[in-house]
Structure formats: C-alpha cells, structure tokens
XYZ file of C-alpha atoms in Angstrom:
549
model
C 6.090 10.343 -22.940
C 5.203 9.119 -26.428
C 2.394 6.650 -25.699
C -0.759 6.861 -23.651
C -0.694 3.335 -22.283
C 2.658 1.632 -21.794
C 3.251 -2.065 -21.637
C 5.239 -3.016 -18.568
C 7.376 -5.132 -20.826
C 8.711 -1.887 -22.308
C 10.172 -0.997 -18.912
C 11.380 -4.382 -17.639
C 14.755 -4.651 -19.351
C 16.542 -3.069 -16.392
C 14.882 -4.862 -13.483
C 17.557 -6.378 -11.210
C 15.096 -7.929 -8.728
C 15.205 -11.549 -7.637
C 12.176 -13.613 -6.691
C 12.323 -12.534 -3.045
C 12.241 -8.906 -4.050
C 15.866 -8.105 -3.224
C 18.136 -6.293 -5.620
C 20.869 -8.284 -7.258
C 24.295 -7.805 -5.695
C 25.502 -5.041 -7.993
C 22.448 -2.906 -7.187
C 22.656 -3.595 -3.470
C 26.311 -2.624 -3.215
C 25.718 0.715 -4.911
C 23.211 1.768 -2.232
C 24.766 0.466 0.975
C 26.216 3.928 1.537
C 22.702 5.161 2.396
C 23.199 3.738 5.874
C 26.373 5.801 6.228
C 24.733 9.123 5.414
C 24.904 11.645 8.228
C 21.400 12.809 8.991
C 20.339 16.190 10.279
C 17.245 17.991 11.533
C 16.886 21.346 9.849
C 14.169 23.815 10.819
C 12.991 26.771 8.779
C 12.385 29.968 10.771
C 10.124 31.471 8.092
C 7.970 28.336 8.053
C 7.833 28.256 11.856
C 6.723 31.913 11.918
C 4.017 31.188 9.328
C 2.684 28.303 11.430
C 2.897 30.449 14.585
C 1.080 33.348 12.888
C -1.697 31.026 11.739
C -2.006 29.576 15.245
C -2.058 33.126 16.643
C -4.952 34.111 14.365
C -6.929 31.089 15.524
C -6.119 31.884 19.166
C -7.328 35.474 18.746
C -10.579 34.170 17.282
C -10.975 31.881 20.302
C -10.330 34.717 22.747
C -12.860 36.992 21.043
C -15.467 34.244 21.173
C -14.707 33.544 24.837
C -15.358 37.231 25.610
C -18.972 36.986 24.437
C -20.352 35.940 27.863
C -18.576 38.904 29.468
C -20.236 41.267 26.996
C -23.636 39.756 27.770
C -23.275 39.526 31.558
C -24.964 42.901 32.215
C -28.090 41.702 30.414
C -29.053 39.188 33.115
C -32.628 38.367 32.043
C -31.825 38.327 28.356
C -28.599 36.464 28.987
C -30.416 33.609 30.768
C -32.957 33.374 27.945
C -30.218 33.394 25.304
C -28.296 30.764 27.294
C -31.289 28.412 27.393
C -32.100 28.973 23.730
C -28.514 28.402 22.624
C -28.257 25.234 24.727
C -31.415 23.766 23.145
C -30.319 24.653 19.601
C -26.828 23.301 20.193
C -28.027 20.000 21.651
C -30.565 19.436 18.861
C -28.022 20.300 16.184
C -25.341 18.012 17.572
C -27.603 15.089 18.451
C -29.066 15.087 14.932
C -25.768 15.525 13.113
C -24.290 12.620 11.153
C -20.853 12.948 12.748
C -19.127 10.281 14.810
C -20.109 9.783 18.491
C -16.709 11.108 19.641
C -17.152 14.255 17.573
C -20.619 14.929 18.973
C -19.585 14.157 22.561
C -16.611 16.541 22.399
C -18.692 19.415 21.053
C -21.552 18.766 23.488
C -18.993 18.957 26.307
C -17.640 22.231 24.881
C -21.153 23.718 24.701
C -21.971 22.627 28.264
C -18.734 24.028 29.664
C -18.883 27.236 27.559
C -22.604 27.658 26.732
C -22.338 30.742 24.490
C -18.737 30.542 23.299
C -18.868 26.783 22.765
C -21.876 27.084 20.481
C -20.270 29.884 18.450
C -17.104 27.769 18.110
C -19.168 24.827 16.920
C -21.063 27.000 14.446
C -17.805 28.372 13.033
C -15.599 25.280 13.138
C -17.590 22.150 13.922
C -20.398 22.085 11.390
C -20.162 21.504 7.659
C -20.788 24.601 5.597
C -19.268 27.686 3.997
C -15.820 27.401 2.446
C -15.336 24.019 4.115
C -18.303 22.574 2.228
C -17.107 24.100 -1.052
C -13.619 22.703 -0.580
C -14.952 19.252 0.269
C -17.218 19.348 -2.778
C -14.335 20.347 -5.055
C -12.038 17.611 -3.712
C -14.787 14.989 -4.048
C -15.263 16.046 -7.670
C -11.600 15.305 -8.362
C -11.778 12.000 -6.494
C -14.953 10.962 -8.349
C -13.401 11.842 -11.701
C -10.318 9.754 -10.980
C -12.302 6.703 -9.864
C -13.715 6.157 -13.349
C -10.227 5.111 -14.493
C -9.941 2.275 -11.966
C -10.143 -1.217 -13.428
C -12.679 -3.774 -12.121
C -11.541 -7.352 -12.767
C -14.781 -9.361 -12.649
C -13.081 -12.722 -13.209
C -10.607 -12.251 -10.324
C -13.378 -10.896 -8.119
C -15.641 -13.928 -8.501
C -12.706 -16.334 -8.230
C -11.637 -14.751 -4.933
C -15.163 -14.937 -3.500
C -15.321 -18.653 -4.253
C -11.914 -19.411 -2.732
C -12.105 -17.058 0.269
C -15.661 -16.838 1.649
C -14.715 -14.965 4.856
C -12.298 -12.439 3.345
C -14.746 -12.185 0.462
C -17.116 -10.273 2.727
C -14.569 -7.476 3.018
C -13.862 -7.661 -0.719
C -17.555 -7.185 -1.512
C -17.661 -4.106 0.711
C -14.533 -2.542 -0.807
C -15.804 -3.174 -4.337
C -19.051 -1.421 -3.393
C -17.051 1.550 -2.039
C -15.160 1.911 -5.331
C -11.914 0.120 -4.449
C -11.569 -2.670 -7.051
C -9.837 -5.968 -6.371
C -6.726 -6.770 -8.421
C -5.000 -10.151 -8.682
C -1.468 -11.294 -9.503
C 0.377 -8.500 -7.714
C 3.919 -8.863 -6.422
C 4.337 -7.321 -2.976
C 7.499 -6.929 -0.853
C 7.407 -5.951 2.809
C 9.908 -3.617 4.503
C 10.255 -4.017 8.285
C 12.201 -0.729 8.605
C 12.030 2.621 6.846
C 15.705 2.563 5.848
C 15.124 -0.675 3.941
C 12.320 0.969 1.984
C 14.385 4.038 1.086
C 17.259 1.861 -0.120
C 14.924 0.395 -2.732
C 13.088 3.657 -3.461
C 16.369 5.297 -4.437
C 17.362 2.294 -6.548
C 14.031 2.410 -8.367
C 14.248 6.178 -8.922
C 17.612 5.626 -10.595
C 15.930 3.355 -13.143
C 13.087 5.761 -13.997
C 12.671 6.380 -17.729
C 9.290 8.077 -18.118
C 7.816 9.611 -14.972
C 8.107 9.792 -11.186
C 5.200 10.651 -8.856
C 6.006 11.497 -5.211
C 3.583 12.393 -2.407
C 4.557 12.735 1.272
C 2.918 14.271 4.333
C 6.242 15.381 5.854
C 9.158 16.602 3.763
C 12.285 17.645 5.648
C 15.574 18.839 4.263
C 18.329 16.501 5.412
C 20.534 13.665 4.189
C 17.585 11.631 2.877
C 16.230 14.594 0.922
C 19.707 15.481 -0.369
C 20.060 11.986 -1.844
C 16.601 12.027 -3.406
C 17.087 15.566 -4.711
C 20.360 14.550 -6.349
C 18.619 11.689 -8.183
C 15.616 13.818 -9.195
C 17.823 16.536 -10.711
C 19.667 13.915 -12.734
C 16.387 12.409 -13.920
C 15.074 15.816 -14.993
C 18.167 16.246 -17.183
C 17.398 12.819 -18.700
C 13.895 13.972 -19.656
C 11.932 12.148 -16.946
C 8.706 13.888 -15.880
C 8.553 14.457 -12.109
C 5.519 15.508 -10.072
C 6.178 16.275 -6.397
C 3.277 16.747 -3.967
C 3.456 17.389 -0.243
C 1.320 18.689 2.600
C 1.904 22.301 3.649
C 1.771 21.584 7.382
C 4.179 18.675 6.968
C 6.701 20.708 4.994
C 6.397 24.264 6.335
C 8.792 24.078 9.268
C 11.420 21.680 7.911
C 11.927 23.005 4.386
C 13.380 26.337 3.301
C 11.304 29.376 2.405
C 11.941 28.930 -1.318
C 11.885 25.124 -1.335
C 9.044 24.684 -3.839
C 10.221 27.575 -6.020
C 13.688 26.014 -6.205
C 12.252 22.677 -7.342
C 10.093 24.343 -9.979
C 13.122 26.254 -11.261
C 14.875 22.901 -11.694
C 11.995 21.562 -13.787
C 10.147 19.549 -11.131
C 6.387 20.104 -11.028
C 5.342 20.921 -7.458
C 1.985 21.248 -5.716
C 1.290 21.868 -2.030
C -1.845 20.538 -0.360
C -4.013 22.916 1.699
C -1.816 25.941 2.623
C -2.249 26.340 6.387
C -2.890 30.087 6.301
C -5.653 29.930 3.691
C -8.711 28.797 5.669
C -8.057 29.785 9.301
C -11.597 31.154 9.644
C -13.099 27.672 9.398
C -10.132 25.601 10.612
C -9.909 23.785 7.266
C -6.192 23.832 7.979
C -6.944 20.899 10.324
C -7.562 18.622 7.323
C -4.233 17.310 6.048
C -3.025 14.987 3.303
C -1.314 12.137 5.150
C -0.501 10.154 1.998
C 2.849 8.468 1.316
C 3.132 7.370 -2.305
C 6.031 6.922 -4.717
C 5.281 5.682 -8.254
C 8.008 5.038 -10.842
C 7.096 4.626 -14.527
C 3.716 3.194 -13.552
C 5.257 -0.237 -12.949
C 6.462 -0.006 -9.336
C 4.999 1.815 -6.344
C 5.836 2.238 -2.658
C 3.693 3.168 0.321
C 3.789 2.791 4.106
C 4.169 4.823 7.248
C 7.478 6.518 6.412
C 7.875 10.188 5.481
C 10.703 11.937 3.666
C 12.746 12.884 6.736
C 15.962 11.515 8.237
C 14.430 10.050 11.386
C 12.288 7.683 9.306
C 15.467 5.977 8.075
C 17.195 6.237 11.487
C 19.794 8.654 10.108
C 19.153 10.795 13.191
C 17.855 9.634 16.559
C 14.465 10.904 17.651
C 12.654 8.923 20.355
C 15.080 6.001 20.177
C 14.906 3.542 17.294
C 12.301 4.690 14.755
C 10.369 1.604 13.659
C 8.445 2.105 10.441
C 7.187 -0.290 7.788
C 6.213 -0.165 4.135
C 5.629 -2.150 0.979
C 6.660 -2.169 -2.669
C 4.097 -3.374 -5.210
C 4.163 -4.368 -8.854
C 1.012 -5.173 -10.807
C -2.439 -3.615 -11.107
C -2.198 -2.215 -7.548
C 0.346 0.306 -8.850
C -2.403 1.896 -10.924
C -4.577 2.238 -7.817
C -1.853 4.251 -6.044
C -1.253 6.263 -9.227
C -4.927 7.247 -9.348
C -4.854 8.382 -5.699
C -1.835 10.553 -6.466
C -3.483 12.105 -9.539
C -6.719 12.730 -7.622
C -4.877 14.720 -4.953
C -2.705 16.432 -7.579
C -5.863 17.736 -9.245
C -7.386 18.618 -5.861
C -4.497 21.071 -5.391
C -4.931 22.729 -8.785
C -8.127 24.731 -8.225
C -8.926 24.165 -11.888
C -11.960 22.543 -13.482
C -9.847 21.116 -16.282
C -8.764 17.488 -15.858
C -5.444 15.957 -16.771
C -4.863 12.898 -18.960
C -4.900 10.000 -16.496
C -4.184 7.399 -19.172
C -0.815 9.001 -19.827
C 0.351 7.332 -16.596
C -1.339 3.963 -17.142
C 0.894 0.907 -17.588
C -0.482 -2.524 -18.463
C 0.961 -4.903 -15.833
C 2.661 -8.094 -16.967
C 3.890 -9.459 -13.636
C 2.768 -12.759 -12.139
C 2.440 -12.472 -8.364
C 0.467 -14.266 -5.666
C -1.210 -11.333 -3.941
C -4.726 -9.940 -4.248
C -4.884 -6.208 -3.467
C -7.393 -3.470 -2.806
C -5.844 0.008 -2.878
C -7.938 1.993 -0.391
C -8.155 5.705 0.366
C -10.316 8.029 2.410
C -10.554 11.601 3.648
C -12.705 14.235 5.393
C -14.369 15.324 2.141
C -15.965 11.858 2.123
C -17.561 12.094 5.582
C -19.821 11.035 7.192
C -18.882 7.869 5.276
C -15.527 6.458 6.365
C -14.824 3.279 4.385
C -11.284 2.828 5.732
C -12.545 2.838 9.318
C -15.172 0.278 8.316
C -12.569 -1.912 6.588
C -10.460 -1.875 9.769
C -13.486 -2.797 11.846
C -14.323 -5.647 9.467
C -10.735 -6.924 9.750
C -11.393 -7.163 13.486
C -14.873 -8.674 13.247
C -13.972 -11.356 10.688
C -10.727 -12.469 12.359
C -10.855 -16.027 13.680
C -7.334 -17.132 14.679
C -5.201 -14.049 15.278
C -5.275 -10.273 14.900
C -2.102 -8.189 15.216
C -2.073 -4.380 15.108
C 0.777 -1.860 15.133
C -0.079 1.819 15.555
C 1.693 4.827 17.091
C -1.627 6.054 18.507
C -4.592 4.157 19.940
C -7.625 6.443 20.259
C -10.644 4.364 19.323
C -14.393 4.782 18.991
C -16.354 2.695 21.499
C -17.732 0.399 18.810
C -14.233 -0.498 17.590
C -13.111 -1.219 21.155
C -16.120 -3.492 21.468
C -15.196 -5.269 18.223
C -11.702 -5.941 19.603
C -13.132 -7.222 22.882
C -15.605 -9.503 21.103
C -12.771 -10.909 18.958
C -10.773 -11.746 22.098
C -13.833 -13.346 23.731
C -14.353 -15.685 20.786
C -10.766 -16.914 21.142
C -8.872 -14.714 18.680
C -5.254 -13.969 19.660
C -5.513 -10.146 19.673
C -2.278 -8.217 20.182
C -1.537 -4.502 19.775
C 1.895 -2.821 19.625
C 2.291 0.870 20.523
C 5.409 3.018 21.123
C 7.616 2.670 24.167
C 8.965 6.190 23.584
C 6.205 8.508 22.289
C 6.539 11.450 19.902
C 3.528 13.207 21.484
C 3.259 12.831 25.257
C -0.395 13.862 25.530
C -1.426 11.302 22.899
C 0.647 8.678 24.713
C -1.269 9.382 27.936
C -4.540 9.049 26.010
C -3.335 5.869 24.292
C -2.518 4.436 27.722
C -6.054 5.265 28.891
C -7.466 3.109 26.094
C -5.495 0.097 27.352
C -7.744 -0.480 30.356
C -10.931 -1.924 28.869
C -8.899 -3.942 26.325
C -6.482 -5.479 28.833
C -9.316 -6.359 31.184
C -10.922 -8.504 28.466
C -7.775 -10.424 27.540
C -6.285 -8.347 24.710
C -2.484 -8.298 24.868
C -0.763 -4.912 24.536
C 2.947 -4.352 23.977
C 5.072 -1.197 24.095
C 7.981 -1.160 21.656
C 10.988 -0.913 23.974
C 13.701 0.248 21.497
C 11.855 3.498 20.799
C 9.026 4.888 18.699
C 6.924 2.649 16.493
C 5.425 4.627 13.617
C 4.240 1.557 11.648
C 0.561 1.480 10.690
C -0.598 -2.032 9.907
C -3.071 -4.745 10.785
C -2.826 -8.488 10.114
C -5.201 -11.426 10.448
C -5.170 -14.980 9.106
C -7.168 -13.740 6.095
C -5.602 -10.430 5.075
C -3.283 -7.539 5.916
C -3.267 -3.756 5.544
C -0.165 -1.586 5.335
C -0.416 2.133 4.767
C -0.654 5.537 6.388
C -3.627 4.891 8.687
C -3.268 5.348 12.441
C -5.795 3.848 14.833
C -7.133 7.232 15.921
C -9.827 9.812 15.195
C -7.484 12.035 13.200
C -6.651 9.330 10.668
C -10.198 8.032 10.358
C -11.901 11.446 10.100
C -9.514 14.388 9.552
C -6.730 13.141 7.255
C -6.592 11.966 3.669
C -5.123 8.475 3.997
C -4.119 5.585 1.782
C -3.282 1.923 2.261
C -3.319 -1.456 0.569
C -5.463 -4.374 1.731
C -3.648 -7.577 0.754
C -4.350 -11.291 0.684
C -1.351 -13.446 -0.195
C 0.734 -16.075 1.582
C 4.096 -14.315 1.271
C 3.010 -10.896 2.530
C 1.108 -12.420 5.466
C 4.069 -14.605 6.424
C 6.578 -11.733 6.211
C 4.385 -9.479 8.334
C 3.684 -12.236 10.862
C 7.420 -12.836 11.327
C 8.002 -9.097 11.827
C 5.166 -8.890 14.353
C 6.706 -11.679 16.440
C 10.026 -9.853 16.296
C 8.221 -6.758 17.594
C 6.614 -8.761 20.395
C 10.051 -10.058 21.453
C 11.544 -6.549 21.450
C 8.609 -5.027 23.317
C 7.400 -4.993 26.910
C 3.978 -6.505 27.505
C 1.662 -4.404 29.667
C -0.457 -6.205 32.251
C -3.858 -5.127 33.502
C -2.503 -4.852 37.058
C 0.267 -2.565 35.867
C -2.281 -0.395 34.087
C -4.476 -0.188 37.193
C -1.459 0.971 39.213
C -0.511 3.749 36.760
C 0.393 7.158 38.290
C -2.432 9.019 40.017
C -1.889 12.081 37.821
C -2.707 9.918 34.791
C -5.940 8.750 36.403
C -6.980 12.391 36.877
C -6.035 13.802 33.465
C -6.903 10.849 31.206
C -10.727 11.094 31.434
C -10.486 14.813 30.622
C -8.200 14.208 27.633
C -10.505 11.448 26.445
C -13.423 13.857 26.365
C -11.569 16.074 23.896
C -9.671 13.327 22.061
C -10.826 14.504 18.617
C -9.060 17.839 19.159
C -5.639 16.302 19.948
C-alpha cells in the first residue's frame, strides 16, 4: 500500500450498495449461487489426535494430583494436620481473591470435596501466576499499545450526552474503559449467517489494498472453498491478506498443513494460543472468540458466525442454525481494525510493533448510528468491562429488553438485574436454543430459567433449531457481537462486539426479535417446575461447577 492513511473516497468508486445496505441487482445475482453450494463437515485426524493428546496430558496431571491423599494416608497424624492447614490456606486465598463469585465458589467446592488435591489443582490452574501471568502481561501490552491509535471524538461525545441522558451513562463508562464513541456510522443487520456471508464474499471481491480476517472456528468446507478461491485471486492482484484464527477452533476441522498451505500462497497467517503449549497451567482454556472481517479499512463485519458451513446452513447441525451479524462503515471500522491488529501482535511473541496507521482509512460516510466498538479478555481480569456494559444495558432499560444467547449461565447479580428490570415494568424476553449444541450446557441453561420465570421474565426456545446469535436490545441501544451470556464469554474468552444507538439498527433488530418470538416456544414457570426429575438432581451439581463447562 502506497499511503499511510487512505481517504475512503479513494475506495468508493466501486460501491454498489443502496441506501438500505443491499447490493445492486448485478452484485446480488452474482452471489445467489452461495445458497446452492453443497456444504460438508470435514474433520482432521491429526488435529483430533493433537487435541486428544493435550487432553490426555491434562488428565494425567489430574490423576497424579488425585493420588496425593493416597500417598499421605499412612501418615494419619500428619495427614490431619496438613488437611487442616491446607483447608485454612485455601479458604483464605480464595475468599480474598479478586475473582468472580462463581469462580471462587467452584474452587471452594473443589477444595472441600478434594481437600489436598483440590488445593493443588487450584494452585496450579486457578490462581494467577507463572507463565499465565507472563502471557496475560504480554497480551495486555499489545492491547495497550493498540489503544493509543483509537480516535476520541469529543464533539460527538458531548452531543450524544446532551441528546441521550440515559444511554449517555453507558457511553461515559465505555469512554472511561477506552472504547471511544464514534458518530455517523452506517450499520446493516443480518438476521441469518448466510446473508452475512453473501455480502462478505461480495466485499472481498472488491478489495484493493488489504483484507483482515479473524475467526474462532475455521472449518474446511464449501464456505471456506469459496473464500479461499477469492483470497487466492486477491493475492495475485497484490492485495495484502492477514488471516488469524484460534488454534482450538481450527485444529480438528482444518488439515494438518492448512496454515502452511496459506503461507505458501502468500497469505500471512497467525494462530492464537496453540493448545499444546501451556497445558501445565491450563492457559489453553483461554481462547480468542473474535469474528472480524475488515476490507480496505472502509467496511467491516462482525457477529456470531464462524467460518464453517453450518453457520450459513449449508449443512444441517441441530436444525436451522440461526446466527446474526452486522456490517459497518465509518469510524467503527477502525475500532474493529485495531482489535484485529492487537490480537495479531499478541500472536507474534515479538516486542516490535507494526505500523497501525498503514491500515487507517479516514471515513467519509454519513450514517445515523453512534457506535462503541468493545472488546475484552482474560488478560484484563479482574476487570470485565463487557460484562459491566451488558449489566448496564439491563439496569438502564425502561421499556423493553430482548436478549438472544445460545447459553444462559449468569452471575447472581446479573440475574438480580434482570429480575429488577421486570419488576419495574420492563418487557424482558430471552431467546435460547430449542435444539442445543452442548447438552450439558442446555441443562444448565434450563436451570437458570427458574428464578427468572418466577419473577415474570419471558423465556423462549427457538423451535427451528439452534440459535447461535449473541445480541441484546433495549429502547436505548443494541449490542451485536461474539459475546455469550455465560462465564466463559465474560471471563475466559477474548470477545468483541459493537454497542450501537441508531433508529435503523434498533428497528431492524426489533423486527427480527419478534420474528424469533413467533418461531419459538415460550416456556412457562409451571412447565419449568415440572421438568424431569433427573434434571432436578443434576442441575444443582452442574451449577456448582458452571465455570468449568
């Protein structure tokens, strides 16, 4: 690329988008064949064996730790003293830690059930320290470096606060946490993953300078074949391509030489957190859950969808796969670009920084949507700004609050926020899957229904299949992104999303929510109380260890 900062006007000559965000007819016709692609699920034996070997190493560690009490059982007097001492140390350590209540409760339960082994497990895997602390510190360095390139628009900020006093409370918080407000963005909402990929492919075809791609799951199949075909053509045209994906998300469903093949073709590839690298401290549990596509710095996509055929319903897994996403143009594109570059550098292991401004485009669009691009991850704990933003969405809602999430595993304080919203007259509705992808999580999600249903919150299960959408909507604002309503998303994964305030995006999402409500089955409190007896027995136990699921 010849310039450091591009003007978006330099890239707008080939922009066949109408005011509603649809492609003009000639572009639409050329991509209708996406729906006719024959999807496939392809597993990689080498990747499966690598995951299995890593899991086996962790299991062996667990077994060795569990044998400790057997080794000590012949030392009765000493064993009792050690048991008491360990219990006191463990309780004091956990009670005074700055982790979430669920985290502390789960580890306290583990220590009480397995007094010696549980404490050793906590010391090895539960506390912050060692390589885990070094990795977190390194990642936070990259994140902090990238944040200095974000643009704070003081004029738009103060204008928004004057016009939106309630939503302005959230805006003040996000500004304080380093997520600047941007105005004048154009945002388009996709109610299904296949709709998003139609436009992603069309936008990739128009790339002239660079393409940035980051997915949690990458799976070889019809969707990947189509994207790969476009990327190879763009490489030949001189377009720079950076491709980032999570190792856990790509290990089983891509070939052994997948990344090497892409690098041979000229695509720059980085893999986040190889699963075999930090088994001793379970750092492999921290994953990059991001979904970001940026084209020429002028258009970006994000949402719940991954790069796999089921996300576009090219294969059937758990019925109809309902996912959502957004396309943005404007200053919000730079926010997603910065997140990508932060994680790209986090995978490098180097202390040298790249030229961020090379990927900066000055926006020239005129939209109606204010945006905060938000991100979070375990390196940032115990501070979890995304969780706080979600809780504020609940607390500041006044008319309605609609949530879609594949998993519902909430901290007690967030449950209480939902209940308080319902008690003050807010129309609170939550949509979860009718057909789950993880049965144990579904049982736990069902357990969380009880206290919410009892207080008047309406819960729906998406009848056509699995709902993977991750979004929240109130009369003031909306969030679409990668964030599930569970402990893993709020504490263990690197996540991204966009907080939005604009009439069009709120209206489009509201219409899609009502379509979801119509297609779903509403769960009553009586039905929940009469759930199978086996659920009533296993659910409290699963809830105790919810952070481990």
